[in-house]
CSV table of C-alpha atoms in Angstrom, one decimal:
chain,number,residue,atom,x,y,z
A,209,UNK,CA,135.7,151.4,116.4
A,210,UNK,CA,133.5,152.1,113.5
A,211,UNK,CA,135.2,153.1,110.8
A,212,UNK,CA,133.6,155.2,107.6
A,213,UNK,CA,131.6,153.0,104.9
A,214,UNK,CA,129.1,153.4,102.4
A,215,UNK,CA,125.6,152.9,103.3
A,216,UNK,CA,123.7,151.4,100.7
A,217,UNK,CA,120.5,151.1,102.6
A,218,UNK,CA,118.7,153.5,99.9
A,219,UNK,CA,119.7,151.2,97.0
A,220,UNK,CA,117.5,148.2,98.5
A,221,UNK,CA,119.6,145.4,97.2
A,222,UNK,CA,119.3,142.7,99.2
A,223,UNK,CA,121.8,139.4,98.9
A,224,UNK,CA,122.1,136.1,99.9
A,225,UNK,CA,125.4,134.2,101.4
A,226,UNK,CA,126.0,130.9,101.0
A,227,UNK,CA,128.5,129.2,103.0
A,228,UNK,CA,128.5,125.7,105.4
A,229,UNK,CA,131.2,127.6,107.9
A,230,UNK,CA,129.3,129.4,110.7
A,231,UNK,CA,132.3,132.0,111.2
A,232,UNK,CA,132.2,133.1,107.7
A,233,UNK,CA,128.4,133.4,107.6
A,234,UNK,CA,128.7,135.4,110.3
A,235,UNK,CA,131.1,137.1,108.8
A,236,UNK,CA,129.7,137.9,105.5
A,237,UNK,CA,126.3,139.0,107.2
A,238,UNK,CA,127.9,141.0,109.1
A,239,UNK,CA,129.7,142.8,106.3
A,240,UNK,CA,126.3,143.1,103.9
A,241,UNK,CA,124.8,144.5,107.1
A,242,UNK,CA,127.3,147.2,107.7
A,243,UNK,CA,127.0,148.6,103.9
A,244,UNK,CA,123.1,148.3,104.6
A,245,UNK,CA,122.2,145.3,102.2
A,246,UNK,CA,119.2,142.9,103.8
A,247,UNK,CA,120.4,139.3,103.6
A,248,UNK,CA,119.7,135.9,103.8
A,249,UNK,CA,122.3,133.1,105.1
A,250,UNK,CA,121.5,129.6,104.1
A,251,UNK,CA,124.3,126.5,104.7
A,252,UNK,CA,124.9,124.7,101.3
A,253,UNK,CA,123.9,125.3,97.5
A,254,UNK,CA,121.2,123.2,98.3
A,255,UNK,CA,119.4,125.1,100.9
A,256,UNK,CA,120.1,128.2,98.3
A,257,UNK,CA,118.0,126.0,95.7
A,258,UNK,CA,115.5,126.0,98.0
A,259,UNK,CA,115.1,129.2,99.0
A,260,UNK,CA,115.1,130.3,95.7
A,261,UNK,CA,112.2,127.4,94.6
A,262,UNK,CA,110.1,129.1,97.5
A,263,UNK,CA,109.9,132.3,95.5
A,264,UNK,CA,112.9,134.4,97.4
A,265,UNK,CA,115.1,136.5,95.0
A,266,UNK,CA,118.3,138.2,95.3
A,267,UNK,CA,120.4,140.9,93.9
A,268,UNK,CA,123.8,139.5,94.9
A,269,UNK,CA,124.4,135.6,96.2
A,270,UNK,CA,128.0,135.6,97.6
A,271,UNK,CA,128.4,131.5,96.7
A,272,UNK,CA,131.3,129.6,98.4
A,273,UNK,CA,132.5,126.8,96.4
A,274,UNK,CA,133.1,123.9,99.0
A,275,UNK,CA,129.9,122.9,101.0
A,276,UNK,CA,128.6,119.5,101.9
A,277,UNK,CA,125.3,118.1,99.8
A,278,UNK,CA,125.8,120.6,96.9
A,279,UNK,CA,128.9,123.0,96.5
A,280,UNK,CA,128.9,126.3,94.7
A,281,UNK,CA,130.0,125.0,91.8
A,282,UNK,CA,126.2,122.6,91.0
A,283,UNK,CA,124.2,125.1,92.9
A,284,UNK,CA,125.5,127.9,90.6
A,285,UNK,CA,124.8,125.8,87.4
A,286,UNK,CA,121.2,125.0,88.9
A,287,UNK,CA,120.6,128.3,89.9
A,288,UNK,CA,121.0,129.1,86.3
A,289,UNK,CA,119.3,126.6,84.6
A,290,UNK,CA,116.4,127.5,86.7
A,291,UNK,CA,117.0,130.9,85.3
A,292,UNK,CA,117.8,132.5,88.1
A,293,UNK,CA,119.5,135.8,86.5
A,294,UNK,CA,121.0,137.4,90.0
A,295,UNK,CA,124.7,138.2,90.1
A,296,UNK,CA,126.5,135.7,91.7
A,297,UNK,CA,129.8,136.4,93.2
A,298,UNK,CA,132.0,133.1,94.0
A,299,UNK,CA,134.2,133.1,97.5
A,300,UNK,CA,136.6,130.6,98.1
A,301,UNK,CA,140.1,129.8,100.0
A,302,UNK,CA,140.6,127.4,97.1
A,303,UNK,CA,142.3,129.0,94.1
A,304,UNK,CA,143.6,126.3,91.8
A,305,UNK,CA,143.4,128.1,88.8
A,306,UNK,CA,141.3,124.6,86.9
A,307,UNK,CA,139.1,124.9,89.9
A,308,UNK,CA,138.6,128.6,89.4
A,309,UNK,CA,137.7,127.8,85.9
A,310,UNK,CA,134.8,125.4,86.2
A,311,UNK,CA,133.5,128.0,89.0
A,312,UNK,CA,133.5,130.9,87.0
A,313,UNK,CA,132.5,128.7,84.1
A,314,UNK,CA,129.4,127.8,86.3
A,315,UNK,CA,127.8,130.8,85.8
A,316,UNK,CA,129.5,133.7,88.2
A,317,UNK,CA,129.9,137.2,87.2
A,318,UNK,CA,132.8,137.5,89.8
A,319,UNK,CA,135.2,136.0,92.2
A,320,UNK,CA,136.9,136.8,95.4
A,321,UNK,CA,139.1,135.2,97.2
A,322,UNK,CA,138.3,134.5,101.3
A,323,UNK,CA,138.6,136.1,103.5
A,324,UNK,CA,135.9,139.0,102.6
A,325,UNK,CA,136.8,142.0,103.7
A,326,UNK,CA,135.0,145.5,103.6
A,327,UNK,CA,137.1,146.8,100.4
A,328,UNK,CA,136.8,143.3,98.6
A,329,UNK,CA,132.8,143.4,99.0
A,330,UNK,CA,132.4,146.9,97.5
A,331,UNK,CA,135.0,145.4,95.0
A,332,UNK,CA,132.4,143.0,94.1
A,333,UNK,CA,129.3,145.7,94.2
A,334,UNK,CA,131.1,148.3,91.9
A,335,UNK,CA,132.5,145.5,89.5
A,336,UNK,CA,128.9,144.3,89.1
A,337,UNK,CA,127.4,148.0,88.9
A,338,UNK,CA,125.5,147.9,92.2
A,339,UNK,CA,128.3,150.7,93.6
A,340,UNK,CA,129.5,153.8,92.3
A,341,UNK,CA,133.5,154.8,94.4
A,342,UNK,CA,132.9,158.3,95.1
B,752,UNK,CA,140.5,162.6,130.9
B,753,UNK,CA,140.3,159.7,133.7
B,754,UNK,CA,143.7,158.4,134.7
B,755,UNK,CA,142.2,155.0,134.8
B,756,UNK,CA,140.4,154.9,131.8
B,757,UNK,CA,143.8,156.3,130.0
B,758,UNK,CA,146.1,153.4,132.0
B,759,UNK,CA,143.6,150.8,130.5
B,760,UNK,CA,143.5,152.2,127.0
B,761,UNK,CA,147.5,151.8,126.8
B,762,UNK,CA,147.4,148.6,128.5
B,763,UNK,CA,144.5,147.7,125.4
B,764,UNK,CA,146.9,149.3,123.3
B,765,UNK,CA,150.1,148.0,123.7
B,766,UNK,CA,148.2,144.4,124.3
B,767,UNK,CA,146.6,144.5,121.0
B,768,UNK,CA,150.2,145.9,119.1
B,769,UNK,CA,151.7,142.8,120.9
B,770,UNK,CA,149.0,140.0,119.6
B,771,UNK,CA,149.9,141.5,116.0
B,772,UNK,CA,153.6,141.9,116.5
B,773,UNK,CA,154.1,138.1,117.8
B,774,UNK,CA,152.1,136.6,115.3
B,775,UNK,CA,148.7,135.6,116.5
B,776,UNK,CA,146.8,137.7,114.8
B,777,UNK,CA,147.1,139.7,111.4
B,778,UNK,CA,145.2,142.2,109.4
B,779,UNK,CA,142.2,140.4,109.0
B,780,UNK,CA,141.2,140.9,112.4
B,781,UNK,CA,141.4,144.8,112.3
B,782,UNK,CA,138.9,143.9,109.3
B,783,UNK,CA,136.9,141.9,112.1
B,784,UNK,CA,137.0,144.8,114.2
B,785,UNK,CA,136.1,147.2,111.9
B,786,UNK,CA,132.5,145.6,111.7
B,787,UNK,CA,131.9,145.9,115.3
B,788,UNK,CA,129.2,148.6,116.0
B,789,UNK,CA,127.3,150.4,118.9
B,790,UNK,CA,124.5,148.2,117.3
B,791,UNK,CA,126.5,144.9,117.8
B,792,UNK,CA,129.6,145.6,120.6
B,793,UNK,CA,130.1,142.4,121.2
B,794,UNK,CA,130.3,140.9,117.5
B,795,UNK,CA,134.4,140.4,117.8
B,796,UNK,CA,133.8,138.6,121.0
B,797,UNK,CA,130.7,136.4,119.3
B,798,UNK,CA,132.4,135.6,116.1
B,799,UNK,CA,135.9,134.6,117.7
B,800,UNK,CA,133.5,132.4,119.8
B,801,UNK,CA,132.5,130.7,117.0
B,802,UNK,CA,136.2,130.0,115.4
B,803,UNK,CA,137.3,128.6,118.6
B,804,UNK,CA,134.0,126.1,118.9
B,805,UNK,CA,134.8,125.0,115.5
B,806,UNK,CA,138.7,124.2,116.2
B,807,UNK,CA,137.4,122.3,119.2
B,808,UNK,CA,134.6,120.5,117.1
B,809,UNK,CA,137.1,119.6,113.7
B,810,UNK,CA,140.5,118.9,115.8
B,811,UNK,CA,138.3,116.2,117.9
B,812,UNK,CA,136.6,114.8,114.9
B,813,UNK,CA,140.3,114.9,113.0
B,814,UNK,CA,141.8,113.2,115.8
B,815,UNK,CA,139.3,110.5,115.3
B,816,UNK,CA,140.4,109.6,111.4
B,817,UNK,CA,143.8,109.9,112.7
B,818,UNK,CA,143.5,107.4,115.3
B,819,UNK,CA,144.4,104.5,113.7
B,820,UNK,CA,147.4,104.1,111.9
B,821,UNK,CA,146.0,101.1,109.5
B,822,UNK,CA,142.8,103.4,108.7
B,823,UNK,CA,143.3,106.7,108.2
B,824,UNK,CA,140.7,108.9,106.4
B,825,UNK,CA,143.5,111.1,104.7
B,826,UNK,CA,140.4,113.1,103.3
B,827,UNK,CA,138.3,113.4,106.0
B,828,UNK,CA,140.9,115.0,107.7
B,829,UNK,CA,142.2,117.2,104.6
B,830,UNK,CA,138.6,118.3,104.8
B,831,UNK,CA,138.7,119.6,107.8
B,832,UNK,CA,141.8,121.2,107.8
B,833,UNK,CA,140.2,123.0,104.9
B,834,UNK,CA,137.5,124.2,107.4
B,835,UNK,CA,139.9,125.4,109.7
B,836,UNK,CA,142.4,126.9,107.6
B,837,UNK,CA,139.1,128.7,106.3
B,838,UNK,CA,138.1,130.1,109.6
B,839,UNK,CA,141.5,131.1,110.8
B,840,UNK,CA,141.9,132.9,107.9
B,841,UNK,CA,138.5,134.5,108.5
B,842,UNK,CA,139.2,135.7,112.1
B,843,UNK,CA,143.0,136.4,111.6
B,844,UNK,CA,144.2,133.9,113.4
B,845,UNK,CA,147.6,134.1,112.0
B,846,UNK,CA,149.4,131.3,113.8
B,847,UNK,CA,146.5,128.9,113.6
B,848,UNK,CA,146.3,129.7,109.9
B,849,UNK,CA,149.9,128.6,109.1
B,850,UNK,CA,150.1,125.5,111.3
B,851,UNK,CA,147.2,124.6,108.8
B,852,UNK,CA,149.2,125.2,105.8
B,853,UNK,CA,152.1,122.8,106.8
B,854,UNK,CA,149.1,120.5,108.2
B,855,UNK,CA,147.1,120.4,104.6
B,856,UNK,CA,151.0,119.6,102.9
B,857,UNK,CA,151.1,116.9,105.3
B,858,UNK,CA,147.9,115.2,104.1
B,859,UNK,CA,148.1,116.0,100.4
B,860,UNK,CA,151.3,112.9,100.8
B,861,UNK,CA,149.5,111.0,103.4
B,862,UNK,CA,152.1,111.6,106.1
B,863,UNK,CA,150.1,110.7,109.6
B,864,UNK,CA,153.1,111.5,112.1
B,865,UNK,CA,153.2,114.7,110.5
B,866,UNK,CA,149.6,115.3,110.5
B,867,UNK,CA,149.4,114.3,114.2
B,868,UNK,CA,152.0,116.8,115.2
B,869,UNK,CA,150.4,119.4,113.4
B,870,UNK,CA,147.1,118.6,115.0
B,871,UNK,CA,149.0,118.8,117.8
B,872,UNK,CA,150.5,122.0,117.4
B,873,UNK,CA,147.4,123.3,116.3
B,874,UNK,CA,145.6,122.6,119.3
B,875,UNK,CA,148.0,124.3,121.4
B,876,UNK,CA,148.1,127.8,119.1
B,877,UNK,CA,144.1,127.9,118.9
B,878,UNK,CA,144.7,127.7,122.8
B,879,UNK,CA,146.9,130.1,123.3
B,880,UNK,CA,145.1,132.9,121.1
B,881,UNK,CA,141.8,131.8,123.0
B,882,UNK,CA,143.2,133.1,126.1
B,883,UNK,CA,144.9,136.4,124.5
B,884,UNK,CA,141.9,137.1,123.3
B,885,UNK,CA,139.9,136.5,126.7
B,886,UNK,CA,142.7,138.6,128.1
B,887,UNK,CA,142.0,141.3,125.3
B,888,UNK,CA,138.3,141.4,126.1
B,889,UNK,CA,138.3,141.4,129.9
B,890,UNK,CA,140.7,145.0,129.2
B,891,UNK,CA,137.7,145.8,126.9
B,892,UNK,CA,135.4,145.1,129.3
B,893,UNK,CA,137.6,146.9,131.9
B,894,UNK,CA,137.7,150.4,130.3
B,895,UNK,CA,134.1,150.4,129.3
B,896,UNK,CA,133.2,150.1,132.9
B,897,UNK,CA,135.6,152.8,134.1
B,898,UNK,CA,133.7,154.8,131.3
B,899,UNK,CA,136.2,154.7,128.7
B,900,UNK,CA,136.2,154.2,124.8
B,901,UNK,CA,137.9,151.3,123.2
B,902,UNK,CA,140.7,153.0,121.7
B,903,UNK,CA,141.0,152.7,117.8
B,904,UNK,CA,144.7,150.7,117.3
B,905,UNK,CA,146.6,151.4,114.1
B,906,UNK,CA,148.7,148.2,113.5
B,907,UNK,CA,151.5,148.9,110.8
């Protein structure tokens, strides 16, 4: 059932998802996993506050914008202010374009629409230069 | 090859073809199924597992703000039709995923007897995949036992 994807094991980058919905965190680990990235899971922009106050850094933070205690949208402007230079890539079901906006606005280098799939991940990686398409 | 194992692939196949072709599921679960490994064969099973605690979990705790008719927490319950359509989506539930749709236009103008029938309906599809998909797995189950390979299925 395997099908044929890029293993970026050798490239080390490691990532963190962000998302209060237990399906799509497995879902997003799962997909990191298969393309080799290590990563984290945590359940609101809080927690990724946290994790990032405790001295963890990432490569790639795959931020979803609605979350209870802080959404994507203040965790990406704190992450920032803290100077936390990481790409961050937004994912949301939402896509009013005002809402899109002050997300992007925030302080993400990308956006993708949920659900994540294989192609719309390496979509992400080669838009923000961790992936060549061969 | 096994005249068993082949019977069971084509029943698998034809099963799977049939989920897709009436509705219930859609291309984001061949995405699903494309993550499943040797490493993690049961990952389909595990994350579907998931989606169908958290449609038990938010229709319950919907059906609570929709109880009564003076108090209704419009956006407690437009929050958690968020969540679901979310995880539907995520899965490919396709049938679950559109009863959502018509269930979020039914909050965003306050409309309780059409929220209540969606809930309604949406209990019932969520259901109805769950046991599909129990049905789908048990055939997984089935061939892997008679020494078979899950077959790969090209849905067009």
């Amino acid at each position: 059932m395997a099908d044929e994807v890029p293993n970026l094991a050798e490239s080390k980058l490691t990532a963190l998802v962000v998302d209060d919905n237990y399906v799509n965190q497995s879902m997003h680990h799962k997909l990191l996993d298969r393309l080799g990235i290590e990563n984290d899971v945590v359940c609101n922009g809080q927690e990724a506050v946290d994790v990032h106050c405790s001295g963890r850094n990432y490569d790639l933070i795959l931020m979803d914008m609605d979350m209870p205690v802080m959404n994507g949208i203040q965790a990406t402007k704190r992450l920032r202010e803290m100077g936390i230079e990481s790409k961050i890539a937004g994912v949301t079901t939402r896509a009013k374009e005002e809402e899109m906006q002050e997300f992007m606005e925030a302080g993400l280098n990308d956006f993708q629409e949920k659900p994540l799939t294989i192609s719309k991940l390496l979509s992400i990686l080669h838009k923000l230069d961790f992936y060549v398409h061969t | 090859m096994n005249t068993v194992v082949a019977q069971l692939q084509r029943q698998f196949q034809d099963y799977l073809v049939s989920l897709y072709q009436q509705g219930f599921l859609d291309n984001q679960f061949t995405e699903l199924r494309k993550l499943q490994d040797e490493g993690t064969p049961d990952f389909v099973a595990e994350v579907v597992s998931l989606f169908f605690d958290d449609c038990s979990k938010l229709i319950n705790s919907m059906s609570r703000s929709l109880e009564r008719p003076e108090n209704v927490d419009f956006k407690q319950v437009d929050s958690g039709v968020h969540q679901l359509k979310g995880s539907s989506s995520s899965v490919g539930a396709r049938r679950v995923k559109n009863v959502c749709i018509s269930f979020k236009e039914c909050c965003d103008v306050q409309n309780r007897e059409g929220c209540l029938r969606c809930l309604q309906q949406v209990d019932y599809e969520y259901k109805m995949l769950k046991t599909k998909l129990q049905d789908l797995f048990n055939l997984e189950q089935q061939i892997v036992q008679a020494g078979g390979a899950i077959p790969q299925v090209n849905i067009n």
